[in-house]
Coordinates of C-alpha atoms in Angstrom, one line a residue:
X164 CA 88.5 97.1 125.9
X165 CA 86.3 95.3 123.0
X166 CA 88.4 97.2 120.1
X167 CA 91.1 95.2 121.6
X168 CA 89.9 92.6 122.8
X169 CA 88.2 91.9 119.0
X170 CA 91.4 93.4 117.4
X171 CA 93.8 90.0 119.8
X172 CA 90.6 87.5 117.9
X173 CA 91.1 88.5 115.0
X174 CA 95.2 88.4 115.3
X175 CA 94.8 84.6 116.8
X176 CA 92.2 83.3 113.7
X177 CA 94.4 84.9 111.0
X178 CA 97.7 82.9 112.8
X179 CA 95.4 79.7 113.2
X180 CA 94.3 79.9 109.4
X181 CA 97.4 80.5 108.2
X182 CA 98.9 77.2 109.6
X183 CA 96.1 75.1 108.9
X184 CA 96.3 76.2 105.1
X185 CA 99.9 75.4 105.7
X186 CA 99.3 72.3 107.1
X187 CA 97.0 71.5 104.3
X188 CA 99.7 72.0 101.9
X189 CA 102.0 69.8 103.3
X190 CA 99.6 67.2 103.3
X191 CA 98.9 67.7 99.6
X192 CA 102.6 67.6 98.4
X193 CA 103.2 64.7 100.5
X194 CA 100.7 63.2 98.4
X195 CA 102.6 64.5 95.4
X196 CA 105.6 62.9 96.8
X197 CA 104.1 59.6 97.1
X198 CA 103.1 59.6 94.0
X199 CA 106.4 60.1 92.6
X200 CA 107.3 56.9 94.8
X201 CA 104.1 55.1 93.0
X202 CA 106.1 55.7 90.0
X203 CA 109.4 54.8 90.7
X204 CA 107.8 51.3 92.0
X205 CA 106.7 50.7 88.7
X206 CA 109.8 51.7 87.0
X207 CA 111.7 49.2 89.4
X208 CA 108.8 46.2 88.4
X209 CA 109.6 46.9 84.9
X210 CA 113.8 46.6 85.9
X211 CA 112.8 43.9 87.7
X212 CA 111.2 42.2 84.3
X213 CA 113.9 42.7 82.2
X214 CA 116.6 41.5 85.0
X215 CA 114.6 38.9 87.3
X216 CA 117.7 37.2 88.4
X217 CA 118.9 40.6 90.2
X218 CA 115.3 41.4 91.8
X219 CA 116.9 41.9 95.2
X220 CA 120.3 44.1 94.0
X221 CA 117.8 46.3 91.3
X222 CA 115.8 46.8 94.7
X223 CA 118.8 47.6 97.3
X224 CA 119.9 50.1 94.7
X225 CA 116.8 51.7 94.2
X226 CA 116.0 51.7 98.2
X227 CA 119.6 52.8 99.1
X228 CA 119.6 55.8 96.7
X229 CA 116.3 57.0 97.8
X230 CA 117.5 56.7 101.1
X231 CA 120.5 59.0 100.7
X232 CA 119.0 61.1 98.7
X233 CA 115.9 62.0 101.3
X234 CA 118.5 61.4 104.2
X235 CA 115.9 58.9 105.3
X236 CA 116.5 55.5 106.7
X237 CA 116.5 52.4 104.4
X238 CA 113.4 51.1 106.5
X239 CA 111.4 53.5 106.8
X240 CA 111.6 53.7 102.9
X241 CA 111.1 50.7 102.3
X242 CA 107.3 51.6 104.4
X243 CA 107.1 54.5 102.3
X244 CA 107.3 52.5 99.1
X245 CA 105.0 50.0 99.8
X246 CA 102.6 52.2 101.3
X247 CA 102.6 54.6 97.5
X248 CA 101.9 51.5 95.9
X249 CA 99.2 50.5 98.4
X250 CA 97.4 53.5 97.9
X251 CA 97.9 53.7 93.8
X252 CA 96.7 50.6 93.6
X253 CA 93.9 50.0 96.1
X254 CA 92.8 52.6 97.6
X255 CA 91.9 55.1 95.6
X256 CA 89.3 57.5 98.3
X257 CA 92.4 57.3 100.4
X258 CA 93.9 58.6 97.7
X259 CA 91.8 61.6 96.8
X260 CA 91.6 62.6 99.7
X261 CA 95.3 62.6 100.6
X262 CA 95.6 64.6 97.8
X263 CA 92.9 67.1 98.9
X264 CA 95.1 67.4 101.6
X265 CA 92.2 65.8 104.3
X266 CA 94.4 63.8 105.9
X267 CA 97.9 63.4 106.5
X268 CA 100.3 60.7 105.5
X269 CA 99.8 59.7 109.1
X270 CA 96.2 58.7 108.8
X271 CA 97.2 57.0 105.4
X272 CA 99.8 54.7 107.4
X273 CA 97.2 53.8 109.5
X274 CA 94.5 53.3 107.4
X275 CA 96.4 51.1 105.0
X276 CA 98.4 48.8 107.7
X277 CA 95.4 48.1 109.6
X278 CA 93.9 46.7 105.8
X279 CA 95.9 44.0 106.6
X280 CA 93.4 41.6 107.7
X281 CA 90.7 42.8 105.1
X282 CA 93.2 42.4 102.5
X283 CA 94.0 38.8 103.6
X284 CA 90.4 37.8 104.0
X285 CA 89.5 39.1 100.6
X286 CA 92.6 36.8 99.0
X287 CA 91.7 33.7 100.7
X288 CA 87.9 34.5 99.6
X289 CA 86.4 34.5 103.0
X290 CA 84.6 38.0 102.2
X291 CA 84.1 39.6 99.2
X292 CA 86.7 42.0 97.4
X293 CA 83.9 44.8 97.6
X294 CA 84.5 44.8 101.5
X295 CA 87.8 46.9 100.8
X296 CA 85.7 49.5 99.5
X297 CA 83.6 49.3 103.0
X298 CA 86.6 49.6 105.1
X299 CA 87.8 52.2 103.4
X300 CA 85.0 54.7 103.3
X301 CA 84.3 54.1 106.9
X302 CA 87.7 54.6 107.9
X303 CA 87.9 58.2 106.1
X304 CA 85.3 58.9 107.7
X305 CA 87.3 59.1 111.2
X306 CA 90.5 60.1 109.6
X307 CA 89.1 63.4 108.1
X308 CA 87.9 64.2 111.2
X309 CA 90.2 62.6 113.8
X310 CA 93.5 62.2 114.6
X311 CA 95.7 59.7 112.9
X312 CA 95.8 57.7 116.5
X313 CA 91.9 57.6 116.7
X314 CA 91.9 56.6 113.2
X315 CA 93.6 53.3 114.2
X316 CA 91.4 52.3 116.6
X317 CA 88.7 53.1 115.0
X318 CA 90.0 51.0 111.8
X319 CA 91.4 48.4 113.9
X320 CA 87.5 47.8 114.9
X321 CA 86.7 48.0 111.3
X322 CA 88.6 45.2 109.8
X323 CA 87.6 43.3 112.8
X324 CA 84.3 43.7 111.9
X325 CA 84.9 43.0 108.3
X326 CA 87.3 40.2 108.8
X327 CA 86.9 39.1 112.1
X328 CA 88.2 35.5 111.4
X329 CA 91.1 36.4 109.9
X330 CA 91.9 39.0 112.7
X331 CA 91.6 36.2 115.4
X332 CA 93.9 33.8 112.9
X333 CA 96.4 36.9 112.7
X334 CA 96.7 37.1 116.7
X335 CA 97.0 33.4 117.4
X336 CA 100.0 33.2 114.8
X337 CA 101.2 36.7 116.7
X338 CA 100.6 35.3 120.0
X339 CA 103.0 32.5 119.5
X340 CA 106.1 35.2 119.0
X341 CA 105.8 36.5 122.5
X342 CA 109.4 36.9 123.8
X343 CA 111.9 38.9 126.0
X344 CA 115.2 40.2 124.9
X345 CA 117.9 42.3 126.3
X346 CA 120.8 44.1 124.6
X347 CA 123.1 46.7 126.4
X348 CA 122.5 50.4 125.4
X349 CA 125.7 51.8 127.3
X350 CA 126.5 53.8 130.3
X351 CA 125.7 50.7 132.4
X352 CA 121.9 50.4 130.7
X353 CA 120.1 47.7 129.4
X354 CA 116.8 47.5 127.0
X355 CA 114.8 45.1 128.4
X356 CA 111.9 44.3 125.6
X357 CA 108.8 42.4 126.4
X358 CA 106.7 41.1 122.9
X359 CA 103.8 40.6 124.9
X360 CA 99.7 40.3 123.8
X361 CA 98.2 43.8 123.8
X362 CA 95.7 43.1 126.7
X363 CA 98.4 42.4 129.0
X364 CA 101.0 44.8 128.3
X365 CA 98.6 47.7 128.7
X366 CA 97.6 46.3 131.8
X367 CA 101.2 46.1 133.6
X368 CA 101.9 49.6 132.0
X369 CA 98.4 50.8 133.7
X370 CA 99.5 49.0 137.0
X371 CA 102.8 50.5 137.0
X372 CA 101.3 53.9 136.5
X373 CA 98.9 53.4 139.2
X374 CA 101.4 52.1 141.9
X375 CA 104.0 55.5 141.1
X376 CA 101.1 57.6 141.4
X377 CA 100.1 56.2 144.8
X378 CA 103.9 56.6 145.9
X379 CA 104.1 60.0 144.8
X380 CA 100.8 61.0 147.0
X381 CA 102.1 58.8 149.8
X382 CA 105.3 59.6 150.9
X383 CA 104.2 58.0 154.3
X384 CA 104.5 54.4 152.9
X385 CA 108.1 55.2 151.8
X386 CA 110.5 53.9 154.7
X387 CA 112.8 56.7 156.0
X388 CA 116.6 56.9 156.7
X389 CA 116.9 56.7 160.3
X390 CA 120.8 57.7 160.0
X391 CA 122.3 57.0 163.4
X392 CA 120.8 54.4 165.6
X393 CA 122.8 55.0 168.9
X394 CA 122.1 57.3 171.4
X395 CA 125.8 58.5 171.9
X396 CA 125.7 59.0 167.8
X397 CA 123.0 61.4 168.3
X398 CA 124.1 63.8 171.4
X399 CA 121.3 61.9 173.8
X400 CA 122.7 60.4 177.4
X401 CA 122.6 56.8 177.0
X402 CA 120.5 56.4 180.2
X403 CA 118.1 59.2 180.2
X404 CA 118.1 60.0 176.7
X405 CA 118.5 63.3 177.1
X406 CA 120.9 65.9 175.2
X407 CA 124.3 66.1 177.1
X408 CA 127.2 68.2 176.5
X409 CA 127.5 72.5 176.3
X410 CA 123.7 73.0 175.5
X411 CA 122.3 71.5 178.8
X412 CA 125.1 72.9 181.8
X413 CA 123.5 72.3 185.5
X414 CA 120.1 70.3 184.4
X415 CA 118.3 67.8 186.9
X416 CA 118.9 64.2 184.1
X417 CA 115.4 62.9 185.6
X418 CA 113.8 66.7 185.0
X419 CA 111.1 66.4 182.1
X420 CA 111.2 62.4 182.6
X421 CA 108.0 60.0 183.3
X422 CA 108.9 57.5 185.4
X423 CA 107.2 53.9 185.3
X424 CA 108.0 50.2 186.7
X425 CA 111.9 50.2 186.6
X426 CA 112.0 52.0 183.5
X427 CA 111.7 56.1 182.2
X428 CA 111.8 58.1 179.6
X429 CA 112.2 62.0 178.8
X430 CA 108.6 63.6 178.0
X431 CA 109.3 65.5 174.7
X432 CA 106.7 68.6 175.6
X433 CA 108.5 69.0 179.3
X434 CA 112.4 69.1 177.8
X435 CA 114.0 72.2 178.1
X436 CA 114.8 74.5 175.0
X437 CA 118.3 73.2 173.5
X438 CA 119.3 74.3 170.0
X439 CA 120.2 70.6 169.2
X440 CA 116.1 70.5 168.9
X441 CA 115.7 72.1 165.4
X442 CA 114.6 70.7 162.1
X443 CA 118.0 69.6 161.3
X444 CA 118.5 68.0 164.2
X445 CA 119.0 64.0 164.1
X446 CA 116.4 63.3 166.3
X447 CA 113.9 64.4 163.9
X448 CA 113.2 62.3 160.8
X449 CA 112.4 63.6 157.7
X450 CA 110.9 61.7 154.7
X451 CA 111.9 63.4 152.0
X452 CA 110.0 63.9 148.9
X453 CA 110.4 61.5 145.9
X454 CA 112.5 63.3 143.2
X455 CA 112.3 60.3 140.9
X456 CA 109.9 61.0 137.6
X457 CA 106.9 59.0 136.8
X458 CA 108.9 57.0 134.3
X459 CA 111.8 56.4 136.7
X460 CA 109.5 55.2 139.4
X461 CA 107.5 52.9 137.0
X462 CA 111.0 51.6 135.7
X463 CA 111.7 50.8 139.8
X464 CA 108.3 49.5 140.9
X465 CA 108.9 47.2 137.3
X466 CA 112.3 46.2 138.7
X467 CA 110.5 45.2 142.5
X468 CA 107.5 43.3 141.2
X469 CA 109.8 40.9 138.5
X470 CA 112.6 40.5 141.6
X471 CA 110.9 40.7 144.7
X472 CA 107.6 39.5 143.1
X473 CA 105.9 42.2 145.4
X474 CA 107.2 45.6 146.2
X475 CA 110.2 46.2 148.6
X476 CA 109.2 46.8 152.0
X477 CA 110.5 50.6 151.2
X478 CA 107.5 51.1 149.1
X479 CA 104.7 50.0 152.0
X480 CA 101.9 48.2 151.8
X481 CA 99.6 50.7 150.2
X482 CA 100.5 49.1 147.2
X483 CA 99.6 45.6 147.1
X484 CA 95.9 45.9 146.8
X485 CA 96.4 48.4 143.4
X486 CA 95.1 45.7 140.5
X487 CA 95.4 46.6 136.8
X488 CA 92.3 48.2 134.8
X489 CA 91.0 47.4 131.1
X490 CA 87.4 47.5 129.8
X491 CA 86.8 44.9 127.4
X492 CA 83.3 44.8 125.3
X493 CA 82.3 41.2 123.9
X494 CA 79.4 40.1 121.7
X495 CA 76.9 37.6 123.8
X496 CA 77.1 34.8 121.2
X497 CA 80.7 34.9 121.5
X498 CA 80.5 34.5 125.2
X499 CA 78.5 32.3 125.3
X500 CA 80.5 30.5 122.5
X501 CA 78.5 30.2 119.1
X502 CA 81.0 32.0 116.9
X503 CA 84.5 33.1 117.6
X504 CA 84.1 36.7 116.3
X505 CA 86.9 38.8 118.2
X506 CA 86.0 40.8 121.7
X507 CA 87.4 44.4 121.7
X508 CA 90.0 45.9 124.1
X509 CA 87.8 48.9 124.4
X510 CA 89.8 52.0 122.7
X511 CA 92.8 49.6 121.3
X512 CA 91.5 47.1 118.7
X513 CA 90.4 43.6 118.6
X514 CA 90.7 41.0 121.5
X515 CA 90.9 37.3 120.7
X516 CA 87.7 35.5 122.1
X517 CA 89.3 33.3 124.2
X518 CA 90.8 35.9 126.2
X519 CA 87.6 37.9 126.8
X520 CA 86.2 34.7 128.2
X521 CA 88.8 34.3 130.0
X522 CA 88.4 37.2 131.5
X523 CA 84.7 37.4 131.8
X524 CA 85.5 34.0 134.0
X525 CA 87.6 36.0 136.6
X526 CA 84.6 38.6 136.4
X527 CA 81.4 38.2 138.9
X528 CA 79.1 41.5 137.6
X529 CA 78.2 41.6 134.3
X530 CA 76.7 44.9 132.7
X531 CA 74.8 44.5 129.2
X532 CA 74.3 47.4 126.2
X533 CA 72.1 47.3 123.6
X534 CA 73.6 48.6 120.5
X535 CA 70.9 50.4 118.0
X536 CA 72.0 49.0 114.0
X537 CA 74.6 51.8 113.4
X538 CA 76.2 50.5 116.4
X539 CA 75.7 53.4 119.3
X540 CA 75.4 52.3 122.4
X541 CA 71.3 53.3 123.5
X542 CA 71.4 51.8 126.6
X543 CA 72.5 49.5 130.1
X544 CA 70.8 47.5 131.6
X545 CA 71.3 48.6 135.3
X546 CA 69.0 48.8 138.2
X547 CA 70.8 51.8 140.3
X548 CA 70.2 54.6 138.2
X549 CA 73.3 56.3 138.7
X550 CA 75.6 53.5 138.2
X551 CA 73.6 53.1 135.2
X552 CA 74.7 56.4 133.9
X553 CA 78.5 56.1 134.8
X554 CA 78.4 52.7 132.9
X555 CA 76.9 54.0 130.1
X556 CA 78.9 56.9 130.2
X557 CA 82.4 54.7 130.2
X558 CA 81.1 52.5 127.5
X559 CA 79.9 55.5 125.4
X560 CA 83.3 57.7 125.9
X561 CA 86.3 55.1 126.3
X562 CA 88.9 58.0 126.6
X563 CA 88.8 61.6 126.8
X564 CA 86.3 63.5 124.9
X565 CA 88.7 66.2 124.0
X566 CA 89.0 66.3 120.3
X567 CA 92.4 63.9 119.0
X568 CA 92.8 62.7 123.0
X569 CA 93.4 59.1 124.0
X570 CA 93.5 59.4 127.5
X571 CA 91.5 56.2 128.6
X572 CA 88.4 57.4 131.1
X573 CA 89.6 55.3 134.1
X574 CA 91.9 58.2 134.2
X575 CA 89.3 60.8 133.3
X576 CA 87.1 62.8 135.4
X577 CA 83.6 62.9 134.9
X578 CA 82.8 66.8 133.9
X579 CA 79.5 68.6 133.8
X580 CA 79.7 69.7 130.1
X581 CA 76.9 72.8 131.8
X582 CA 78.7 73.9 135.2
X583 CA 76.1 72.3 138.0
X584 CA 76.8 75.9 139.8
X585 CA 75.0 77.3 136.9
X586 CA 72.0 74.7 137.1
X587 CA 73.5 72.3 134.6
X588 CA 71.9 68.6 134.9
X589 CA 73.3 65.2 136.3
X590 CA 72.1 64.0 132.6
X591 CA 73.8 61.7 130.2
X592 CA 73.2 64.6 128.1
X593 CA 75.5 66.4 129.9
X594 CA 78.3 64.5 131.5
X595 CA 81.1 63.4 129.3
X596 CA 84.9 62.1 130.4
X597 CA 88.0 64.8 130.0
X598 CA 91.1 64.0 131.1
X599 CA 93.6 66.2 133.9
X600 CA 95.0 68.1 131.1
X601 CA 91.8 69.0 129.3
X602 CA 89.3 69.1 132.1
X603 CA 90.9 72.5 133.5
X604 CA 90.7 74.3 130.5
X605 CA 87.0 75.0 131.1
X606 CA 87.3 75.8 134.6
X607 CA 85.8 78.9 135.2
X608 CA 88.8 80.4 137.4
X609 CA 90.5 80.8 134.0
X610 CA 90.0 84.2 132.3
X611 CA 87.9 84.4 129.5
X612 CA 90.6 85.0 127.5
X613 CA 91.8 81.5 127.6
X614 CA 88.9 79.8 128.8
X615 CA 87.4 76.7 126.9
X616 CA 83.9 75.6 126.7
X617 CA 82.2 72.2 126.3
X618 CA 78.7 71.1 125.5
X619 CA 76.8 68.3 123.9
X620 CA 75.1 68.0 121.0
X621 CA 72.0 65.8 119.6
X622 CA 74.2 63.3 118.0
X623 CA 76.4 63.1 121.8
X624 CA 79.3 64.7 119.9
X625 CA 80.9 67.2 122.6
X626 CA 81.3 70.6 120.5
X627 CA 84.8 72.6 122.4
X628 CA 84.4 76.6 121.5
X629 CA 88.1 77.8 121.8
X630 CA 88.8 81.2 123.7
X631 CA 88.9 82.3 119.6
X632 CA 85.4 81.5 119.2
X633 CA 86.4 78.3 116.8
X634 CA 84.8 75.1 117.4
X635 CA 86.1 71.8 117.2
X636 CA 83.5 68.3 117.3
X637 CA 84.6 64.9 119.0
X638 CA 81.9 62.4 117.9
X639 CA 81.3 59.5 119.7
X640 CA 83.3 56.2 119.1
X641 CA 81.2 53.7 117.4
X642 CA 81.2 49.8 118.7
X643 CA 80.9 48.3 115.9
X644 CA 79.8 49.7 112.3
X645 CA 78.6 46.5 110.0
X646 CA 79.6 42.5 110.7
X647 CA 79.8 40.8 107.4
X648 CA 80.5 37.3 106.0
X649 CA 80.0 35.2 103.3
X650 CA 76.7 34.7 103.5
X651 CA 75.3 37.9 104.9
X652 CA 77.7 40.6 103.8
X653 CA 75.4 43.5 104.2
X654 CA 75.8 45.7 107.3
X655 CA 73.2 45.7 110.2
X656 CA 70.6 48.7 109.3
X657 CA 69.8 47.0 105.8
X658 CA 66.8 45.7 104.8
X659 CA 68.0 42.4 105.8
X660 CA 68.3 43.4 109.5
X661 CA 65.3 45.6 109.7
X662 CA 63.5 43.3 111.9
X663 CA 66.4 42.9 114.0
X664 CA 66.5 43.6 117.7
X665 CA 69.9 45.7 118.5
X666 CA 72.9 43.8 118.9
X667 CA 74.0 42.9 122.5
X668 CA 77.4 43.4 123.6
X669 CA 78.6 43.0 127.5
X670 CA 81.6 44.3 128.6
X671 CA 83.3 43.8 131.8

C-alpha cells in the first residue's frame, strides 16, 4: 500500500513539475516576444522621423500587419505595443523578472496599467521620479508570488499610496463619464451596459447575488400556479366540494364534511380513498423548483428592481430586507477631513474620500485598527472579545485565504485552520476566511488522498500542504505599504517615523 501509494506521489510531482517548468517557459519567450515588439516600436519612431506627416498611416500599417500576422486583434495590439515599450523603457525589475520567467505577461499588464497614476504624478512633479522605482519593487513583490488579479489590487493600493492625489483627480474626471447604453446583440437580446463608480457597481452585483441565493433556498416565497380556479375544472361538486363522477358511486355528499353556521366543508383526513387524490392531482399544488441559473436569476431580479423598483410579488417578501455589503477602510484624518488621501474599497483599489464619508455618514458603529509602520493590521479596538476577533479577522483576510482566490470574506466561512475536534483553538492564530469551494477541501471526510491542509504561520501567512505534500503560502494583504509626498517621501518605518504611533485606519 505505501510502495503505491509513494509510487502515485511521485507520478503527481513529476506531472506538476513538468508544467510549471513549462509554464515558466512560456513566460520567458513571451518576454522574448515583447521584446521583439520593443524593437519594432523603435523602428516605427525612427519611420515616423523620417515621414512625420504620415505618423498615423506608418502606424496603421505596422499595427494591421502585426495584427494579421499573430491573428490577433488590432486592439489588443495596440496594448501589446505600448505595454513592450512601457517595460523597455521604465521598468526595467519588471523586466528581469518577466524574463526570468517570475511572472507572466498577465502580472506585467497589471503592474504597468495601474502605474498610471504614479506615472502622472511623477510628470506633473507632485512626487518624485524615484517613486516609480518604489512602486515597482513593491508590486513584484506580490506578483512573484500572487496571482496576476491579486497583483492588481495590491498595486492599485500602491499607487494610491504613492500618488494618492492624483488617484482621487483620476476618479473625479472618471466619475463624470458614468453612462448607460444599449445596443441589440440578436435573437431578441439586448446589452444593457452600466459605466458606473466601482463602489456601487459591486454593490448591486453583491445584492443581486444575495437576493438569487435567497430564491434558490426559498422556493416558499416563489408564488405558485394554481392552474384551474373552479371547482367544476377540477372534478370537485360545486357545493360540497367533493370529487364527483366514476371514482365516488353511492357516497353520502355530507360524509367526511364539518358542518358550521350555514356553511361546511369536506375534512381532508375523513375523505374517502379516490385515485383523483394523488400527487398529480389538481388539487394538490406543487412549487416547483427554480431551474433558472444564478446568472439568469440575477439578470431577472435586475429586470424587477429597475421596473418594478421592488421585486414582483412572485418573488415574496423575503427579499426586501436583503441590503448590499462592501467593507471600506479610511484613514482618520481623512474622515475627519484634514487631507483628501483616498479611502480603499477593501480588496478592489482606491475609494475617493468623499464617498467613504459619505458612507461612514449612513454608518452608526465605527470599529478602529491600528496599523504597525509596515502596515499590518495589529489590532481592534473592540470591547466584546469575540466580535473583536471576527473584525480583526475580516480586516486582516478581505477575501479567501486560498492561495490566488478573490472570493471576498462576506461570502467566506470562518475555518479553524487546526480542526476544533482535534483541540484546535478559537485564536486569531488560527482562524482564517476560505471560501465554499476551498473550505471543503480540508474537510476531513475526504480521503487522504485528496485531502488539503491549512495552518498559520508566524508572519499570519496560511501555508496549504497539497495531498502531494507541496506547499503553497498566501501572505496576508497589506493596508497600506508607505504614504509619500513632496515633503516627506520616505515610507513609514524610516527613521523619520520611528517615533510614530501606528497609523489609524477605521473601516466600516
Amino acid at each position: 500500500m505505501d510502495d503505491g501509494w509513494n509510487a502515485l506521489i511521485e507520478r503527481r510531482t513529476a506531472l506538476l513539475d513538468e508544467w510549471s517548468a513549462k509554464q515558466r517557459e512560456i513566460a520567458m519567450l513571451q518576454a522574448e516576444a515583447s521584446t521583439l515588439l520593443a524593437r519594432r516600436w523603435e523602428l516605427w519612431q525612427e519611420e515616423v522621423a523620417a515621414a512625420p506627416q504620415h505618423r498615423d498611416a506608418i502606424e496603421r500599417s505596422m499595427m494591421a500587419e502585426y495584427s494579421a500576422a499573430g491573428h490577433v486583434s488590432q486592439g489588443s495590439m495596440t496594448f501589446a505595443f505600448t505595454d513592450a515599450h512601457l517595460l523597455a523603457t521604465e521598468f526595467g525589475a519588471v523586466r528581469e523578472s518577466f524574463a526570468a520567467g517570475r511572472i507572466t505577461p498577465g502580472h506585467v499588464r497589471e503592474i504597468l496599467r495601474e502605474a498610471a497614476p504614479v506615472r502622472e504624478a511623477i510628470e506633473t512633479g507632485v512626487v518624485e521620479a524615484g517613486t516609480l522605482m518604489l512602486y515597482e519593487a513593491a508590486a513584484l513583490e506580490t506578483a512573484e508570488n500572487d496571482t496576476a488579479t491579486r497583483t492588481r489590487a495590491q498595486a492599485r493600493r500602491l499607487a494610491a499610496a504613492l500618488a494618492g492625489s492624483t488617484v482621487v483627480e483620476q476618479h473625479e474626471r472618471a466619475a463624470t463619464e458614468r453612462t448607460i447604453t444599449v445596443r441589440s446583440i440578436g435573437d431578441g437580446l439586448v446589452l444593457l451596459q452600466a459605466v458606473l463608480p466601482e463602489h456601487l457597481g459591486l454593490a448591486i452585483v453583491d445584492r443581486l447575488t444575495k437576493m438569487a441565493r435567497h430564491m434558490l433556498k426559498h422556493p416558499e416565497d416563489r408564488r405558485p400556479e394554481f392552474g384551474p380556479s373552479e371547482p367544476e375544472e377540477v372534478g370537485l361538486d360545486p357545493e360540497t366540494l367533493l370529487p364527483v363522477g366514476d371514482g365516488m358511486p353511492d357516497a353520502d355528499p355530507t360524509e367526511g364534511a364539518i358542518f358550521g353556521s350555514h356553511t361546511f366543508t369536506a375534512d381532508p383526513f375523513d375523505l374517502p380513498p379516490d385515485p383523483r387524490f394523488h400527487d398529480d392531482s389538481p388539487c394538490i399544488i406543487h412549487v416547483p423548483d427554480d431551474a433558472r441559473t444564478m446568472d439568469q436569476l440575477r439578470a431577472d431580479l435586475f429586470t424587477d428592481l429597475l421596473l418594478a423598483s421592488t421585486p414582483t410579488e412572485a418573488h415574496g417578501t423575503g427579499l426586501e430586507s436583503i441590503r448590499a455589503t462592501i467593507q471600506v477602510t479610511v484613514a482618520a484624518t481623512t474622515l475627519a477631513g484634514e487631507d483628501d488621501r483616498p479611502a480603499e474599497l477593501d480588496g478592489v483599489g482606491p475609494l475617493l474620500p468623499e464617498v467613504a464619508r459619505s458612507l461612514a455618514g449612513q454608518r452608526t458603529g465605527w470599529t478602529r485598527l491600528f496599523l504597525d509602520p509596515s502596515g499590518m493590521v495589529v489590532e481592534t479596538d473592540t470591547y466584546t472579545p469575540t466580535e473583536q476577533m471576527r473584525r480583526f479577522l475580516r480586516a486582516r483576510d478581505q477575501y479567501c485565504r486560498f492561495p490566488g482566490c478573490r472570493t471576498p470574506i462576506h461570502r467566506c466561512q470562518t475555518d479553524h485552520n487546526e480542526d476544533w475536534a482535534l483541540g484546535g483553538k478559537t485564536h486569531i492564530d488560527n482562524l482564517a476566511h476560505f471560501c465554499g469551494r476551498h473550505h471543503p477541501i480540508k474537510h476531513p471526510d475526504i480521503p487522504d488522498s485528496h485531502r488539503w491542509y491549512a495552518r498559520q504561520l508566524p508572519d499570519r501567512s496560511v501555508e496549504w500542504i497539497s495531498p502531494n505534500g507541496r506547499r503553497y503560502r498566501d501572505r496576508p494583504s497589506r493596508r497600506v505599504m508607505f504614504v509619500p509626498s513632496v515633503d516627506h517621501p520616505d515610507p513609514p518605518g524610516s527613521s523619520h517615523d520611528a517615533d510614530q504611533d501606528p497609523t489609524e485606519r477605521p473601516p466600516f
